[in-house]
Every structure is written in structure tokens, then in C-alpha cells.
XYZ file of C-alpha atoms in Angstrom:
459
model
C -26.137 115.039 14.447
C -29.894 115.790 14.598
C -32.076 114.167 17.214
C -33.516 110.925 16.026
C -30.870 110.498 13.444
C -28.964 107.254 13.688
C -25.472 106.625 12.560
C -25.101 105.226 9.092
C -23.397 102.105 10.212
C -26.022 101.457 12.868
C -28.790 101.728 10.304
C -27.152 99.208 8.060
C -26.720 96.853 10.916
C -30.392 97.224 11.823
C -31.380 96.490 8.236
C -29.264 93.372 8.320
C -30.849 92.360 11.601
C -34.295 92.928 10.181
C -33.570 90.786 7.213
C -32.234 88.191 9.529
C -35.433 88.341 11.559
C -37.549 87.969 8.467
C -35.387 85.099 7.294
C -34.692 82.879 10.316
C -31.223 81.654 10.383
C -29.872 84.486 8.260
C -26.728 83.551 6.663
C -27.010 80.141 8.334
C -30.045 79.355 6.199
C -28.098 76.889 4.261
C -27.024 75.241 7.499
C -30.652 74.948 8.671
C -31.845 73.592 5.415
C -28.862 71.234 5.485
C -29.869 69.942 8.890
C -33.544 69.662 8.024
C -32.895 68.318 4.557
C -30.316 65.773 5.688
C -31.917 63.300 3.316
C -30.166 65.094 0.469
C -27.215 66.791 2.156
C -25.945 65.791 5.567
C -25.318 69.336 6.837
C -22.457 70.100 4.517
C -23.728 73.561 3.368
C -24.249 74.793 6.904
C -20.572 74.765 7.652
C -19.712 76.406 4.332
C -22.119 79.443 4.546
C -21.864 79.802 8.329
C -18.178 80.459 7.947
C -18.870 83.496 5.701
C -21.102 85.584 8.131
C -20.117 89.030 9.290
C -19.683 89.482 13.034
C -22.141 91.705 14.931
C -21.299 94.545 17.275
C -20.321 92.288 20.101
C -18.376 89.916 17.943
C -21.282 87.450 17.689
C -22.844 86.464 14.432
C -25.523 88.707 12.981
C -29.025 87.793 13.983
C -27.802 86.802 17.464
C -30.439 85.045 19.478
C -32.941 85.013 16.651
C -30.634 82.983 14.463
C -29.863 80.644 17.315
C -33.536 80.214 18.135
C -34.223 79.462 14.515
C -31.907 76.444 14.737
C -29.311 77.930 12.379
C -25.803 76.754 13.219
C -22.840 78.937 12.587
C -20.824 75.880 11.597
C -21.445 72.547 9.927
C -21.524 70.772 13.301
C -23.910 73.243 14.953
C -26.521 70.638 15.717
C -24.978 67.131 15.697
C -28.006 65.522 17.384
C -30.331 66.591 14.583
C -27.966 65.459 11.852
C -27.250 62.175 13.643
C -30.899 61.380 14.164
C -31.864 62.191 10.619
C -28.930 60.359 9.129
C -29.496 57.325 11.337
C -33.210 57.204 10.551
C -32.702 55.925 7.025
C -31.374 58.899 5.104
C -30.547 58.078 1.533
C -28.494 61.104 0.643
C -25.199 61.101 -1.066
C -23.243 60.719 2.173
C -25.794 59.245 4.573
C -25.198 55.850 6.196
C -21.716 55.359 4.697
C -18.916 53.958 6.865
C -15.888 56.176 7.497
C -13.883 54.347 4.846
C -16.244 55.476 2.126
C -17.135 51.847 1.068
C -20.045 49.602 1.931
C -20.196 45.729 1.921
C -23.413 44.306 0.575
C -24.904 41.182 2.237
C -24.118 39.081 -0.838
C -20.379 39.872 -0.589
C -19.936 38.697 3.005
C -18.087 35.355 3.711
C -20.489 32.581 4.772
C -20.126 31.528 8.384
C -19.669 27.857 7.513
C -16.763 28.408 5.096
C -13.945 28.799 7.689
C -15.127 25.710 9.537
C -15.252 23.755 6.270
C -11.695 24.829 5.381
C -10.395 23.806 8.809
C -12.177 20.462 8.565
C -10.737 19.806 5.077
C -7.215 20.575 6.305
C -7.655 18.255 9.283
C -8.901 15.435 7.043
C -5.961 15.927 4.663
C -3.505 15.837 7.551
C -5.125 12.675 8.939
C -4.936 11.004 5.510
C -1.262 11.904 5.110
C -0.490 10.589 8.591
C -2.355 7.324 7.954
C -0.577 6.854 4.600
C 2.818 7.433 6.179
C 2.066 5.015 9.023
C 0.794 2.349 6.605
C 3.900 2.587 4.435
C 6.099 2.314 7.513
C 4.412 -0.859 8.808
C 3.653 -2.555 5.474
C 6.558 -4.973 5.988
C 5.272 -5.999 9.402
C 1.747 -6.452 8.041
C 3.016 -8.755 5.295
C 4.935 -10.821 7.859
C 1.801 -11.102 9.987
C -0.185 -12.222 6.918
C 2.349 -14.974 6.156
C 2.337 -16.017 9.810
C -1.467 -16.186 9.838
C -1.629 -18.515 6.847
C 1.205 -20.611 8.254
C -0.721 -20.928 11.518
C -3.845 -21.922 9.610
C -1.838 -24.573 7.755
C -0.453 -26.244 10.898
C -3.542 -25.806 13.086
C -5.153 -29.152 12.083
C -2.013 -31.024 13.139
C -1.836 -29.019 16.374
C -5.503 -29.781 17.060
C -4.888 -33.473 16.515
C -2.003 -33.500 18.994
C -3.991 -31.424 21.489
C -6.929 -33.842 21.259
C -4.584 -36.628 22.384
C -3.726 -34.875 25.636
C -0.721 -32.790 24.583
C -0.817 -29.203 25.777
C -1.496 -26.835 22.916
C 1.674 -24.801 23.354
C 3.805 -27.960 23.452
C 1.985 -29.375 20.429
C 2.651 -26.185 18.482
C 6.318 -26.318 19.467
C 6.640 -29.921 18.297
C 5.115 -29.079 14.922
C 7.503 -26.163 14.490
C 10.497 -28.308 15.405
C 9.429 -30.845 12.786
C 9.117 -28.118 10.158
C 12.505 -26.660 11.044
C 14.182 -30.073 10.850
C 12.701 -30.743 7.427
C 13.660 -27.293 6.171
C 17.205 -27.594 7.520
C 17.615 -31.008 5.942
C 16.372 -29.736 2.608
C 18.784 -26.790 2.492
C 21.647 -28.896 3.818
C 21.214 -31.394 0.996
C 21.048 -28.639 -1.583
C 23.976 -26.851 -0.001
C 26.136 -29.925 -0.335
C 25.148 -30.245 -3.983
C 25.969 -26.629 -4.746
C 29.226 -26.689 -2.799
C 30.561 -29.757 -4.607
C 29.430 -28.541 -7.982
C 31.124 -25.186 -7.462
C 34.283 -26.996 -6.371
C 34.194 -29.108 -9.506
C 33.672 -26.086 -11.709
C 36.619 -24.276 -10.124
C 38.866 -27.316 -10.519
C 37.906 -27.797 -14.153
C 37.949 -24.108 -15.050
C 41.586 -23.857 -16.270
C 41.247 -26.943 -18.484
C 37.920 -25.671 -19.813
C 39.397 -22.264 -20.605
C 42.358 -23.902 -22.398
C 39.984 -26.031 -24.466
C 37.915 -22.985 -25.416
C 41.003 -20.977 -26.429
C 42.322 -23.882 -28.517
C 38.985 -24.113 -30.295
C 38.973 -20.351 -30.987
C 42.552 -20.446 -32.376
C 41.763 -23.409 -34.607
C 38.492 -21.982 -35.850
C 39.289 -18.296 -36.379
C 43.061 -18.496 -36.931
C 43.960 -16.410 -33.892
C 47.001 -16.706 -31.631
C 45.589 -16.392 -28.118
C 47.488 -17.550 -25.057
C 46.094 -18.630 -21.705
C 48.861 -16.883 -19.768
C 48.346 -13.596 -21.573
C 44.590 -13.709 -21.002
C 45.142 -14.549 -17.341
C 47.501 -11.596 -16.877
C 45.152 -9.255 -18.719
C 42.232 -10.322 -16.591
C 44.101 -10.157 -13.264
C 45.574 -6.718 -13.979
C 42.549 -5.204 -15.654
C 40.816 -2.093 -14.312
C 37.335 -3.588 -14.388
C 38.400 -6.460 -12.120
C 39.896 -4.006 -9.618
C 36.734 -1.889 -9.661
C 34.600 -5.007 -9.257
C 36.594 -6.145 -6.230
C 36.367 -2.692 -4.652
C 32.614 -2.483 -5.217
C 32.143 -6.004 -3.863
C 34.159 -5.123 -0.767
C 32.121 -1.970 -0.203
C 28.855 -3.882 -0.593
C 29.743 -6.475 2.049
C 28.029 -4.408 4.711
C 24.931 -4.081 2.563
C 24.798 -7.830 1.970
C 25.292 -8.481 5.680
C 22.457 -6.082 6.547
C 20.194 -7.799 4.010
C 20.948 -11.224 5.474
C 20.343 -10.023 9.014
C 17.095 -8.377 7.910
C 15.937 -11.629 6.311
C 16.754 -13.583 9.483
C 14.831 -11.062 11.576
C 11.803 -11.286 9.275
C 11.906 -15.087 9.450
C 11.972 -14.995 13.240
C 9.088 -12.507 13.239
C 6.990 -14.767 11.012
C 7.723 -17.830 13.164
C 6.937 -15.978 16.379
C 3.578 -14.679 15.158
C 2.708 -18.046 13.611
C 3.477 -19.787 16.914
C 1.174 -17.470 18.864
C -1.570 -17.681 16.241
C -1.512 -21.481 16.310
C -1.061 -21.876 20.076
C -3.694 -19.281 21.014
C -6.099 -19.977 18.170
C -9.096 -20.919 20.377
C -8.446 -17.984 22.703
C -8.272 -15.586 19.743
C -11.571 -16.883 18.416
C -13.232 -16.467 21.807
C -11.898 -12.929 22.159
C -13.130 -12.036 18.678
C -16.547 -13.585 19.134
C -17.053 -12.027 22.563
C -17.633 -8.603 20.972
C -20.126 -9.890 18.378
C -23.771 -10.908 18.619
C -24.573 -14.653 18.462
C -25.549 -14.576 14.784
C -22.263 -12.949 13.819
C -20.345 -15.335 16.034
C -21.591 -18.288 14.004
C -20.524 -16.624 10.746
C -17.047 -15.794 12.076
C -16.493 -19.328 13.345
C -17.676 -20.809 10.064
C -15.349 -18.521 8.088
C -12.450 -19.474 10.366
C -13.149 -23.192 9.920
C -13.307 -22.780 6.141
C -9.994 -20.894 6.144
C -8.320 -23.603 8.246
C -9.751 -26.370 6.059
C -8.759 -24.791 2.748
C -5.333 -23.578 3.811
C -4.435 -26.812 5.544
C -5.776 -28.823 2.622
C -3.711 -26.783 0.185
C -0.502 -27.272 2.186
C -1.050 -30.990 2.745
C -2.025 -31.690 -0.847
C 1.058 -29.834 -2.068
C 3.244 -31.727 0.379
C 1.833 -35.030 -0.851
C 2.386 -34.097 -4.491
C 5.923 -32.927 -3.635
C 6.605 -36.332 -2.088
C 5.314 -38.153 -5.166
C 7.202 -35.851 -7.534
C 10.440 -36.177 -5.573
C 10.183 -39.973 -5.559
C 9.543 -40.166 -9.304
C 12.411 -37.831 -10.178
C 14.764 -39.670 -7.810
C 14.132 -42.960 -9.569
C 14.642 -41.412 -13.005
C 17.827 -39.543 -12.063
C 19.308 -42.685 -10.548
C 18.561 -44.612 -13.722
C 20.236 -41.896 -15.787
C 23.292 -41.890 -13.552
C 22.963 -38.212 -12.594
C 24.898 -37.460 -9.368
C 23.167 -36.249 -6.202
C 19.872 -37.737 -7.277
C 18.276 -37.524 -3.805
C 19.066 -33.822 -3.354
C 17.951 -32.963 -6.879
C 14.739 -34.950 -6.427
C 13.980 -33.038 -3.200
C 14.645 -29.770 -5.003
C 12.294 -30.670 -7.858
C 9.533 -31.850 -5.527
C 9.537 -28.803 -3.216
C 10.120 -26.037 -5.749
C 7.686 -27.378 -8.355
C 4.856 -27.588 -5.807
C 5.348 -24.610 -3.500
C 6.583 -21.977 -5.966
C 3.566 -20.954 -8.049
C 3.537 -20.612 -11.827
C 7.290 -20.767 -12.524
C 8.171 -23.437 -9.970
C 8.180 -26.256 -12.505
C 10.692 -24.517 -14.766
C 12.971 -23.532 -11.891
C 12.810 -27.044 -10.504
C 13.753 -28.723 -13.787
C 16.595 -26.340 -14.636
C 18.990 -27.508 -11.910
C 18.937 -31.274 -12.677
C 19.254 -30.475 -16.372
C 22.344 -28.352 -15.706
C 24.020 -30.990 -13.579
C 23.128 -33.706 -16.090
C 24.626 -31.560 -18.844
C 27.995 -31.590 -17.034
C 27.946 -35.381 -17.309
C 26.433 -35.868 -20.768
C 24.483 -33.432 -22.990
C 22.067 -36.180 -24.042
C 21.317 -36.897 -20.388
C 20.168 -33.285 -20.018
C 17.814 -33.741 -22.988
C 16.284 -36.870 -21.460
C 15.840 -35.065 -18.114
C 13.992 -32.273 -19.912
C 11.689 -34.785 -21.631
C 10.921 -36.528 -18.340
C 10.177 -33.235 -16.544
C 7.715 -32.177 -19.249
C 5.957 -35.573 -19.351
C 5.675 -35.780 -15.575
C 4.265 -32.257 -15.409
C 1.476 -33.238 -17.818
C 0.758 -36.370 -15.781
C 0.586 -34.309 -12.601
C -1.672 -31.617 -14.060
C -4.231 -33.956 -15.624
C -4.148 -37.086 -13.467
C -2.517 -36.613 -10.074
C -3.447 -33.083 -9.037
C -7.230 -33.303 -9.686
C -7.472 -36.479 -7.617
C -5.492 -35.157 -4.670
C -6.891 -31.623 -4.498
C -10.504 -32.488 -5.301
C -11.374 -32.953 -1.624
C -9.069 -30.295 -0.162
C -8.682 -27.147 -2.216
C -11.022 -27.770 -5.168
C -9.944 -24.713 -7.151
C -9.779 -24.504 -10.928
C -6.251 -24.212 -12.410
C -7.198 -21.067 -14.347
C -8.505 -19.437 -11.160
C -5.334 -20.436 -9.323
C -3.169 -18.986 -12.112
C -5.111 -15.712 -12.115
C -4.948 -15.441 -8.331
C -1.168 -15.921 -8.426
C -0.803 -13.125 -10.985
C -2.978 -10.780 -8.919
C -1.176 -11.664 -5.696
C 2.220 -11.107 -7.295
C 1.125 -7.716 -8.652
C -0.143 -6.597 -5.247
C 2.398 -8.046 -2.802
C 5.213 -9.594 -4.815
C 6.561 -12.970 -3.706
C 4.413 -12.955 -0.572
C 1.288 -12.471 -2.649
C 2.293 -15.340 -4.934
C 2.689 -17.658 -1.933
C -0.601 -16.824 -0.207
C -2.705 -16.216 -3.333
C -3.894 -19.806 -3.838
C -4.912 -20.552 -0.211
C -6.554 -17.125 0.093
C -8.524 -17.713 -3.112
C -9.485 -21.205 -1.972
C -10.701 -19.790 1.349
C -12.759 -17.113 -0.380
C -14.194 -19.651 -2.797
C -15.119 -21.986 0.050
C -16.719 -19.147 2.015
C -18.789 -18.031 -0.967
C -19.743 -21.628 -1.723
C -21.040 -22.023 1.815
C -23.272 -18.948 1.671
C -24.305 -18.766 -2.000
C -27.382 -20.813 -2.720
C -27.171 -23.084 -5.765
C -29.944 -24.613 -7.863
C -30.187 -27.696 -10.022
C -29.710 -27.144 -13.737
C -32.774 -28.413 -15.618
C -32.093 -27.202 -19.153
C -30.562 -30.112 -21.135
C -28.540 -27.705 -23.248
C -26.474 -26.780 -20.195
C -25.723 -30.409 -19.327
C -23.704 -31.044 -22.469
C -20.008 -31.665 -22.004
């Protein structure tokens, strides 16, 4: 080898180094441009081309320190700080600013902060409504009993006040009024019970003769050959009679539970009515103590109107029941109908205190008993019931109720229908006094004017 001559391989390596010096970064040029141009490519090319460099004599990449000083990385992650800064400074390249998952949520697609709270609040309101509905349905029976007791207390409060004004303690006065009501009620049902018991006994005694007469009439009319003994055996040994007896025996417990439930409800009504009537003034003071003076006057006025209208309704009905019972007693005695006093009491009470259908229920029983004596007697009883009802509607009732209830018959009829639709029998019983109370309250606060147009004064 001549002096100054260099090996062939060394010359090639020097040429490569020279090119690398002229082009900073050498084969890592793509990596440098990837780092500097991170707006378009986030350093992806640097890793790709840096991996393809030939190693230098010492096993380092060609270009050595020059390439390193030029900022060329031998791999795609050669300069993470540069890439991170450029990418974080608002790069808009194809991969810049993307989350690791490769997807990005725009501000319009995010869930509003108020939506979870609104959903929780809606669920809480729904749960509260369901709980309140369940509780109301569970206590609806008790609320109806309390309503009946309240109107009963309003009805007897004037009599209790009258006894209390004469020096009788209010609790004792309330007890005396209740004892009087219980005695009257017991006497009424005792009289009716005796009527029903004797009539049932008579029907049972006359049943075989009546059946024989009916069978004889059927044989004579239709040419049949029926026998009382055969019919009796067929009936006694029939399957439907056995099933009926078994079902009746199994329903004894249900009937007993119903009777006990009715007794318990009656005691509940009487207990609440007693406390409402005995502690009426104390209840009014407790209610008014939480109201301003102006509201106190309105509450007291409404209470007085309710007592006046309810008590007036009860007393007017009791008076009309007394008159009706007396009139029917005289007529039934003249017709020779048995148990005239009990039937007259039945007609008087039921026709006055059972709304709408009370008149028809009241007249049915004396007609039935009169029919057992003479069919024409039943016809005359029907005629008298209808005539007396007209006399009561057009003559007696307007005079008695004009100063107490003062409610139009059509309004009373409509209130009974509404009350029955809402609360059944209880609504029918309290509909008229409740409507009279509301009418009296509105009449006290609604201002009225004189009618001056002569066209409106015509009858």
C-alpha cells in the first residue's frame, strides 16, 4: 500500500461521513424533520428511517456526534421533549392531541351537569308520590269514619252547647246526648227486629200450605202431576242444596269478620264524634292560635255556619220524620195493617235520612206486609205513600227547611249523586249537609245586589 493511500472501505466511510456533515442528521433527517414538523407528523418518520442506518466503526450510527448535535434521533422517541412541546402547543396534525383511545369527545356531546341531579330528583318525587298514594289508600277507611264523626259532632253540638250553658259540664252533656241517641236507635231497631222476626215466623209456618196451593194451581192449570213429597225429597237431596249449605258454612267466618268490622267502625265513629263534640271549643282555640286575627274570624265564622247548617239539616229531618211517622201510623191503623207503630217508625226514619231512594225503600215494607193481609190494602198503602210524598215535597219540607238548610231540591239531588259517586253510602249521607254548609259559607262572603230589571222579576 503506497503512502497516503487509504483503504477502500475507509474512504467510503469518510464519504458517508462527509455527506452526513453536509446534511445534518444524515439518515435521521426524516426524524429531525418529523420532530420539527410535528404539526404534520408527530415524529413517526424519525423512528422508521433511524432504524435503517448503517453502524459506524465503533458500532455507533454514522455521523456520530454531528448527527447528535444536529438534533437527529436514531429512533422515533429520540427527543420526546421536543415532540411533547410541539404536540401540546396546538398541533393539528393527523395524530396530534388525540387521546390514547383514538377518539375525541366534542363539547356538544358531553352530558350536562344538571341532568343527573334532575334524574335523581324525579325518582325521589315518584317514590314520594307512590308512598303517599299507598298511605292514603290504607287510611281511606279511617278518614271516612272521621268525616262521619265530624258531621255527627256538628249535628249534636247545638244541643251540647245548650246543656253546657245550663251548668252541665261539656263532657257530661256530650255523654247524655249520646245516650239519648243510642236509646232511640236501639228502640228503633228493636221494634223493626220484632216485626221481621214475627213475619219470618209466619212465613215459615205458612210455607208448606202455600207450596201445596201453588202446586195444586200448577196441576190444574197445566195438567201436570206434581207431588209435594216428591218435590220436597228432590230439593232436600239435590246437589245444589248441599253445595249451598257447604258454601254458607264456609262463609260464616267471613260474615262474622264483616259484622265485627262494622261494630269496630261504629265504635270508631262514636269515639271521634264524642271527642269532637266535647272538645269543640278547645279544638277551635288550638286551630285559631296558629292563625292571624283576620283568619281567625273567618275560621270561626265557617265553623259556626257548618254547625248551623248541619244541625239544622238533622233537626229538620228529625221533625219531618216525626210527622211522617205519625201520619203513616194513623193510616196503617185505619187499614188494619199489623205492627203499625214499627212500620210507621221505619217509614219516617228511612224516608228522611236515606237520600234519593229512601222514600221507595220506606214504602216497600208496609206494602209487603199489607199484601200478606189483603192485596187491595197494599194498593191503598202505595197510594197513600205517593200522596204523602207530594205533600211533603211541596208543602211541609219548604216550610220546615226554609230557616235551617235552605237548599234547593235539585241541588240536594245533585249533591247526593256526586257524594255517592265519590264516597258511596258515606258520601250520600254527608252530601246534603256538606252542600248546605258550602252554600251558607259562600252566601256569607259573596256580595249580592238588588235586581232592578223588571224582566228578571217575572215569576
